[in-house]
CSV table of C-alpha atoms in Angstrom, one decimal:
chain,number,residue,atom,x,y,z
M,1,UNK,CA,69.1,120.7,128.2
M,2,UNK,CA,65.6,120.3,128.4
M,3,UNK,CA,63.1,123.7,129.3
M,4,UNK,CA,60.2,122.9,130.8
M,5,UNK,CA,57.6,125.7,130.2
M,6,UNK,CA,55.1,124.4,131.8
M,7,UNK,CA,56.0,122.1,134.9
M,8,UNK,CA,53.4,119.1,135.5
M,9,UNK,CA,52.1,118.8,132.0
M,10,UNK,CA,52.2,115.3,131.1
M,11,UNK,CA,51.4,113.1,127.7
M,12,UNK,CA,50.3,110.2,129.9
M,13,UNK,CA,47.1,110.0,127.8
M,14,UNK,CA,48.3,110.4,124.7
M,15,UNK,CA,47.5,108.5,121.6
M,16,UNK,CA,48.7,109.6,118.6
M,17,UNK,CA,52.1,111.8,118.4
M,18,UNK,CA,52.8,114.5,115.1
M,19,UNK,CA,56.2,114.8,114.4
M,20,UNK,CA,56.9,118.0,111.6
M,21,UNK,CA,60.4,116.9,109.3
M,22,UNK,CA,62.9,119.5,108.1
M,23,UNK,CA,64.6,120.8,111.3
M,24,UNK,CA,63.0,118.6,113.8
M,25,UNK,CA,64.2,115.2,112.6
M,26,UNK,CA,65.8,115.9,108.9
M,27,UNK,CA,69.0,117.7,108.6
M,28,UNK,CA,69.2,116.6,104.8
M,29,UNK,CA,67.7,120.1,104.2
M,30,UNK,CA,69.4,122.1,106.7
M,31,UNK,CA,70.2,125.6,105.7
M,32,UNK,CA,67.5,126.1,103.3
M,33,UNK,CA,66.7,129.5,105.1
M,34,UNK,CA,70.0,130.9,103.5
M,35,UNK,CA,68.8,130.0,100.3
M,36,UNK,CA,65.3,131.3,101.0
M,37,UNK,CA,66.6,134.8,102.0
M,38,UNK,CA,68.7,136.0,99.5
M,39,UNK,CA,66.7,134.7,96.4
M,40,UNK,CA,63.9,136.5,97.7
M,41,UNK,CA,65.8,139.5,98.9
M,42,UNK,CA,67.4,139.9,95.1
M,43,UNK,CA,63.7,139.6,93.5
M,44,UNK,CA,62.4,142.6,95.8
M,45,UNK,CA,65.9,144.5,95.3
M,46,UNK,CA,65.4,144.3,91.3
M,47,UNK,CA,62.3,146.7,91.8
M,48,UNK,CA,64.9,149.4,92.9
M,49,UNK,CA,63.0,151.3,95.4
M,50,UNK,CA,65.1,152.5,97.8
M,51,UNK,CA,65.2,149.9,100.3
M,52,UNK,CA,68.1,148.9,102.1
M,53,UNK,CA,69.5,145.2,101.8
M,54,UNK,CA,69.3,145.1,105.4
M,55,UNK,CA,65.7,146.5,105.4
M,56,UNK,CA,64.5,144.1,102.6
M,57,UNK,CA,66.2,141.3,104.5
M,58,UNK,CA,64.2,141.8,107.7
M,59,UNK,CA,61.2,142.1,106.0
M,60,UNK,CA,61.6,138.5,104.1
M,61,UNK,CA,62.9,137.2,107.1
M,62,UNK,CA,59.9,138.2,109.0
M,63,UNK,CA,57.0,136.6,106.7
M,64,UNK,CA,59.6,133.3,106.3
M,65,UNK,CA,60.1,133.0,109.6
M,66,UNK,CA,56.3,133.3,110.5
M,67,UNK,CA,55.3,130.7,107.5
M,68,UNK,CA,58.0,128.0,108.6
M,69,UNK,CA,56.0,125.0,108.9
M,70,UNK,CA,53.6,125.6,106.3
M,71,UNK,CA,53.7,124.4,102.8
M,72,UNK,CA,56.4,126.1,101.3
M,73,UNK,CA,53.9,127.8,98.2
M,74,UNK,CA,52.7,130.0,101.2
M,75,UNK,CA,56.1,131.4,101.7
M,76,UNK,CA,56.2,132.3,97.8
M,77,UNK,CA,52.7,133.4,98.1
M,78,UNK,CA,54.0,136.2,101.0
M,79,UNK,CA,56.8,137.2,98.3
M,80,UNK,CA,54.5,137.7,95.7
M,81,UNK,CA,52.5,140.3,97.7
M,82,UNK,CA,55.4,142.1,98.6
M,83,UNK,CA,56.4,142.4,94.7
M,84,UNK,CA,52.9,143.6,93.9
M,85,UNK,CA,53.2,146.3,97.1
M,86,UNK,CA,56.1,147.6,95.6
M,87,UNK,CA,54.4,148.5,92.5
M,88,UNK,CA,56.0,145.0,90.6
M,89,UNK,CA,54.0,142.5,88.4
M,90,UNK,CA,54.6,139.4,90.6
M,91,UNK,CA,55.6,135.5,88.7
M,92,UNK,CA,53.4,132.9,90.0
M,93,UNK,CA,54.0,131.7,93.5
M,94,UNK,CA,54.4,128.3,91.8
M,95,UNK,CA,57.2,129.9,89.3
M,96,UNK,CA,59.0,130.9,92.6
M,97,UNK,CA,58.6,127.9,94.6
M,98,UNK,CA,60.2,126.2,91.4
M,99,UNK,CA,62.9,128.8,91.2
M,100,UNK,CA,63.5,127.9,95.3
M,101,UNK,CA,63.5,124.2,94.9
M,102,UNK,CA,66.1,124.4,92.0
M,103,UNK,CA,68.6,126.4,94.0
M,104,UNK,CA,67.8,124.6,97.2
M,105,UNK,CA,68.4,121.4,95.2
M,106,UNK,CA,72.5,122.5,94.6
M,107,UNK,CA,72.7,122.9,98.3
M,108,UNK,CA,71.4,119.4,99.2
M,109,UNK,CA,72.3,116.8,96.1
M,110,UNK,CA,75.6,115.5,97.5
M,111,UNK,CA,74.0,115.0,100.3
M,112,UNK,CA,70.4,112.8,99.1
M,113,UNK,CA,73.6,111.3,96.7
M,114,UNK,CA,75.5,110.1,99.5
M,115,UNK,CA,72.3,108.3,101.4
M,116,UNK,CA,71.1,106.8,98.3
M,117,UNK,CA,75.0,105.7,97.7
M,118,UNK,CA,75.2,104.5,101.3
M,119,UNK,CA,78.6,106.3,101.6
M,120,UNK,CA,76.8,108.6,104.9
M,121,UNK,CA,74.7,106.8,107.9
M,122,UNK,CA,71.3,108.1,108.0
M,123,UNK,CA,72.3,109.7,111.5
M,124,UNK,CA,74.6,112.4,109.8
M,125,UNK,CA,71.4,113.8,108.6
M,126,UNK,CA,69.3,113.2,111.6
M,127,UNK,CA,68.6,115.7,114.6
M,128,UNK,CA,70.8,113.4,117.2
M,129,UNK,CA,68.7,110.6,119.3
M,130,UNK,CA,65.7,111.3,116.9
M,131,UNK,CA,66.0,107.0,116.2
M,132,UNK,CA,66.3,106.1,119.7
M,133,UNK,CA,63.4,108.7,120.9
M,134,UNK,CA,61.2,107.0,117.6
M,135,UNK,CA,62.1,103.5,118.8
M,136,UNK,CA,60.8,104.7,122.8
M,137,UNK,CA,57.6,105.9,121.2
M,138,UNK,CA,56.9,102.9,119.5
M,139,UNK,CA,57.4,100.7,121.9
M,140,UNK,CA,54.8,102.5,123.9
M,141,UNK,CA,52.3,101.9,121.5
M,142,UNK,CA,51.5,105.1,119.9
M,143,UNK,CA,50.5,105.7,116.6
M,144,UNK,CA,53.0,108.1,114.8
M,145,UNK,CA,52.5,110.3,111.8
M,146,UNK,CA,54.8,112.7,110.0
M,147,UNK,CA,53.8,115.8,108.3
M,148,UNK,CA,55.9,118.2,106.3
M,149,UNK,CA,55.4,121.4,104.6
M,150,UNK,CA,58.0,120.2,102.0
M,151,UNK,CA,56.7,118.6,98.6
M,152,UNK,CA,55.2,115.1,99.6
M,153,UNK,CA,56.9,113.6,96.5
M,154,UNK,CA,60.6,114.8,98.2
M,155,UNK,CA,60.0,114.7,101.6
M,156,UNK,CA,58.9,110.9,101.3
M,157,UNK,CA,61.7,109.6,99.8
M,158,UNK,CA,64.5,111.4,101.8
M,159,UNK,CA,62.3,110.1,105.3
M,160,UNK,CA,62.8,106.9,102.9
M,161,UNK,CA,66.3,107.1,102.5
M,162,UNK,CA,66.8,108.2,106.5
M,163,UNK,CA,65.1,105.2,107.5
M,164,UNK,CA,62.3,107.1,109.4
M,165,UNK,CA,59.1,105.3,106.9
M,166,UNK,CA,58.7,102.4,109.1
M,167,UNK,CA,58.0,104.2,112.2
M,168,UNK,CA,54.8,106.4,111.0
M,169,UNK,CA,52.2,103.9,111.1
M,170,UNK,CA,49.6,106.8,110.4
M,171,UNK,CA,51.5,108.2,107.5
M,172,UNK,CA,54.0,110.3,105.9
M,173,UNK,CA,52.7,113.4,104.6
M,174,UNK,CA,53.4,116.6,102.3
M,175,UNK,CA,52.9,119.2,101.0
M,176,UNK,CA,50.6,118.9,97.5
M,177,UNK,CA,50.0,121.0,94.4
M,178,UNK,CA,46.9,121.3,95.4
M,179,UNK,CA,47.8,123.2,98.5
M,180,UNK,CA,44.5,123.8,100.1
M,181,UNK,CA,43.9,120.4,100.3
M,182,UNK,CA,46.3,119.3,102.9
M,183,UNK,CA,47.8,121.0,105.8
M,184,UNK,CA,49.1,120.1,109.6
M,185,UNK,CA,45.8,121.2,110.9
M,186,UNK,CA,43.9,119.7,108.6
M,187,UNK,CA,45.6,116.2,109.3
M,188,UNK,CA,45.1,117.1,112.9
M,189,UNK,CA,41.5,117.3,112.5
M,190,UNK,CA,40.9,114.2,110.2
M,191,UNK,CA,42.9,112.1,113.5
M,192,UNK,CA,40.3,113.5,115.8
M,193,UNK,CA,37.3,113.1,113.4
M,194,UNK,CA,38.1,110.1,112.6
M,195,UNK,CA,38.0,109.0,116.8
M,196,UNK,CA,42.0,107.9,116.9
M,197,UNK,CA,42.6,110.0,119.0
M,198,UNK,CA,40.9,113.8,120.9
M,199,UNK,CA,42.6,116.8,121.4
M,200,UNK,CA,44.3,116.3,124.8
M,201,UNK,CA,45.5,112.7,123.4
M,202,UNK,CA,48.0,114.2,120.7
M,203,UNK,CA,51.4,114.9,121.6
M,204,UNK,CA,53.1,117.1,118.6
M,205,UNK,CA,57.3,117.3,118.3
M,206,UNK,CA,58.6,120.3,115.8
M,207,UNK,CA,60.8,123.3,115.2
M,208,UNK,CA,58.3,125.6,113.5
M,209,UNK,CA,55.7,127.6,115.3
M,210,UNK,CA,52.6,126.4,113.0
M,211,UNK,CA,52.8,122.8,114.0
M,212,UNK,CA,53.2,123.6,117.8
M,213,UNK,CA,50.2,126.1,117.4
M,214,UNK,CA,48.0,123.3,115.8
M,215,UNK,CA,48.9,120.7,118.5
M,216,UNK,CA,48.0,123.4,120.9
M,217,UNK,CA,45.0,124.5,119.6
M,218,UNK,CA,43.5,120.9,119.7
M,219,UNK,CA,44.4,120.7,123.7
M,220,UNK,CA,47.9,118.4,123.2
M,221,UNK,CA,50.9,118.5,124.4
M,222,UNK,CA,53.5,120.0,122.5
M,223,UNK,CA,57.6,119.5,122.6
M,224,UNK,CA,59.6,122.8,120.8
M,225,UNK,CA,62.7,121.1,119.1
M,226,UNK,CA,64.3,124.3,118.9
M,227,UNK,CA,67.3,122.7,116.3
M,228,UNK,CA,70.8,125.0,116.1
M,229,UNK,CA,71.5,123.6,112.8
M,230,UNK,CA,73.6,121.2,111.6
M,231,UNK,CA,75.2,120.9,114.9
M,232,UNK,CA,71.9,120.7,116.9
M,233,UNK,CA,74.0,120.3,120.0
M,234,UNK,CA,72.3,124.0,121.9
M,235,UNK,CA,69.1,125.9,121.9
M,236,UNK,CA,68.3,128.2,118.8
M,237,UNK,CA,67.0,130.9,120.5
M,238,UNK,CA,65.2,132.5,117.7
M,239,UNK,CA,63.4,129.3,117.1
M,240,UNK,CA,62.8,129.0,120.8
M,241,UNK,CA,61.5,132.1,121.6
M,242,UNK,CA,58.9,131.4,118.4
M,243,UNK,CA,58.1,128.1,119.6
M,244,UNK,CA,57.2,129.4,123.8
M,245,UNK,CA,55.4,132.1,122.2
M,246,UNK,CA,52.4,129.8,120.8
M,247,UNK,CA,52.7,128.0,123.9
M,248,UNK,CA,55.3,124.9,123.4
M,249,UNK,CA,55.4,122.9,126.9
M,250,UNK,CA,58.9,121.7,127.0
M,251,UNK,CA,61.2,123.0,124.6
M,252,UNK,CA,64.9,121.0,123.5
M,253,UNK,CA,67.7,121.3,121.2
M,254,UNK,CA,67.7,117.2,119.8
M,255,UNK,CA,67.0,114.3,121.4
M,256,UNK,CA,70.2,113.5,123.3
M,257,UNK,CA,68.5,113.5,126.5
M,258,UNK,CA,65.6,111.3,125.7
M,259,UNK,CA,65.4,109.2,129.4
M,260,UNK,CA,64.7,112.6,130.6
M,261,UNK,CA,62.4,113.7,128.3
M,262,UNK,CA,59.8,110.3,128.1
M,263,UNK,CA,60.3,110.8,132.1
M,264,UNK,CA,58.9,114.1,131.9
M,265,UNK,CA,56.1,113.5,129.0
M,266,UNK,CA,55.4,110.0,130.5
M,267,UNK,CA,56.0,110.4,134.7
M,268,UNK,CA,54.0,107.2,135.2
């Protein structure tokens, strides 16, 4: 199924294309959110003060929610103010983020262990038709970069071990320790500094809001993968209501129907 926001819009001129990683092509780190959550939710709920669960729980799921897309340090950055609002003495951000990726890393080893044994396909961890839809794109002669909010140094070897590398001629990006030094917006504006490509000539794929507000921003076009993970087979409707709000002009659940979809990005 395949929304179209806003009928007539068209990626006929574009000349670059942004694809974001975790949730709109990668399913190795699918159900990070649930690991997310809680860890934060027990840090605030060790400060005893009063809060319900449930209260504490919609208020880290808000500032996640709103930071998905962004380097992940952000995210721990948002948890640490909430500690020092509360009266605590917060860690580092870094010390969180560290903290994150180590119980994240329990949820997802078996399955980077299984690519890297070649015991699973790469498509058990892909959003389905995200090959076929890369292979289209390329064949049409645009340039293709990814950007993730996830650690470059992981996010690189898992597009690695998906088989995604060879498609992004204009890169495969992360997030760095340095974390001011590299975002989705900033990438957007060294492509249209650089004269690749302008504003209306990018055409941006991803589930979080920030990368379909930067595309937007700029003039592109901009596809809301609106991913029900694992399963990816219907609309999220949290993600998709999140992704029309900043303005996404066609919004899908994977890339099953991609005839359709290059029919309505591309009607020439």
């Amino acid at each position: 199924m395949i929304e179209c926001l806003r009928p007539g819009v068209s990626a006929e001129r574009a000349r670059v294309v942004l694809f974001d990683f975790d949730g709109t092509l990668s399913l190795i780190r699918s159900g990070w959110v649930e690991v997310m959550v809680p860890m934060m939710v027990e840090i605030l709920a060790e400060l005893k003060t009063g809060e319900s669960e449930a209260e504490l729980r919609a208020v880290v799921e808000e500032f996640v929610g709103r930071l998905t897309g962004k380097q992940t340090i952000y995210q721990m950055i948002a948890l640490a103010e909430e500690v020092r609002k509360r009266g605590g003495t917060p860690k580092d951000p870094l010390e969180y983020k560290h903290q994150y990726l180590a119980l994240l890393w329990e949820k997802i080893k078996d399955r980077v262990a299984e690519l890297e044994r070649g015991d699973a396909p790469p498509e058990k961890y892909l959003v389905p038709g995200s090959v076929e839809l890369l292979e289209s794109l390329k064949e049409r002669g645009l340039k293709m970069y990814l950007a993730s909010g996830t650690d470059q140094i992981y996010m690189r070897r898992e597009a690695e071990l998906l088989g995604l590398t060879r498609y992004f001629d204009g890169g495969v990006y992360g997030a760095l320790d340095d974390y001011k030094s590299f975002s989705k917006a900033i990438l957007i504006q060294r492509i249209i500094s650089s004269a690749e490509a302008r504003g209306d000539e990018l055409l941006g794929f991803g589930d979080g809001y920030v990368e379909i507000e930067n595309v937007k921003q700029v003039g592109g076009v901009a596809v809301g993968v609106a991913t029900d993970e694992p399963d990816c087979r219907q609309v999220n409707e949290w993600k998709r209501r999140r992704l029309a709000g900043v303005g996404a002009d066609l919004i899908i659940p994977n890339y099953i129907e991609r005839d359709q979809l290059l029919r309505l990005l591309f009607p020439q």
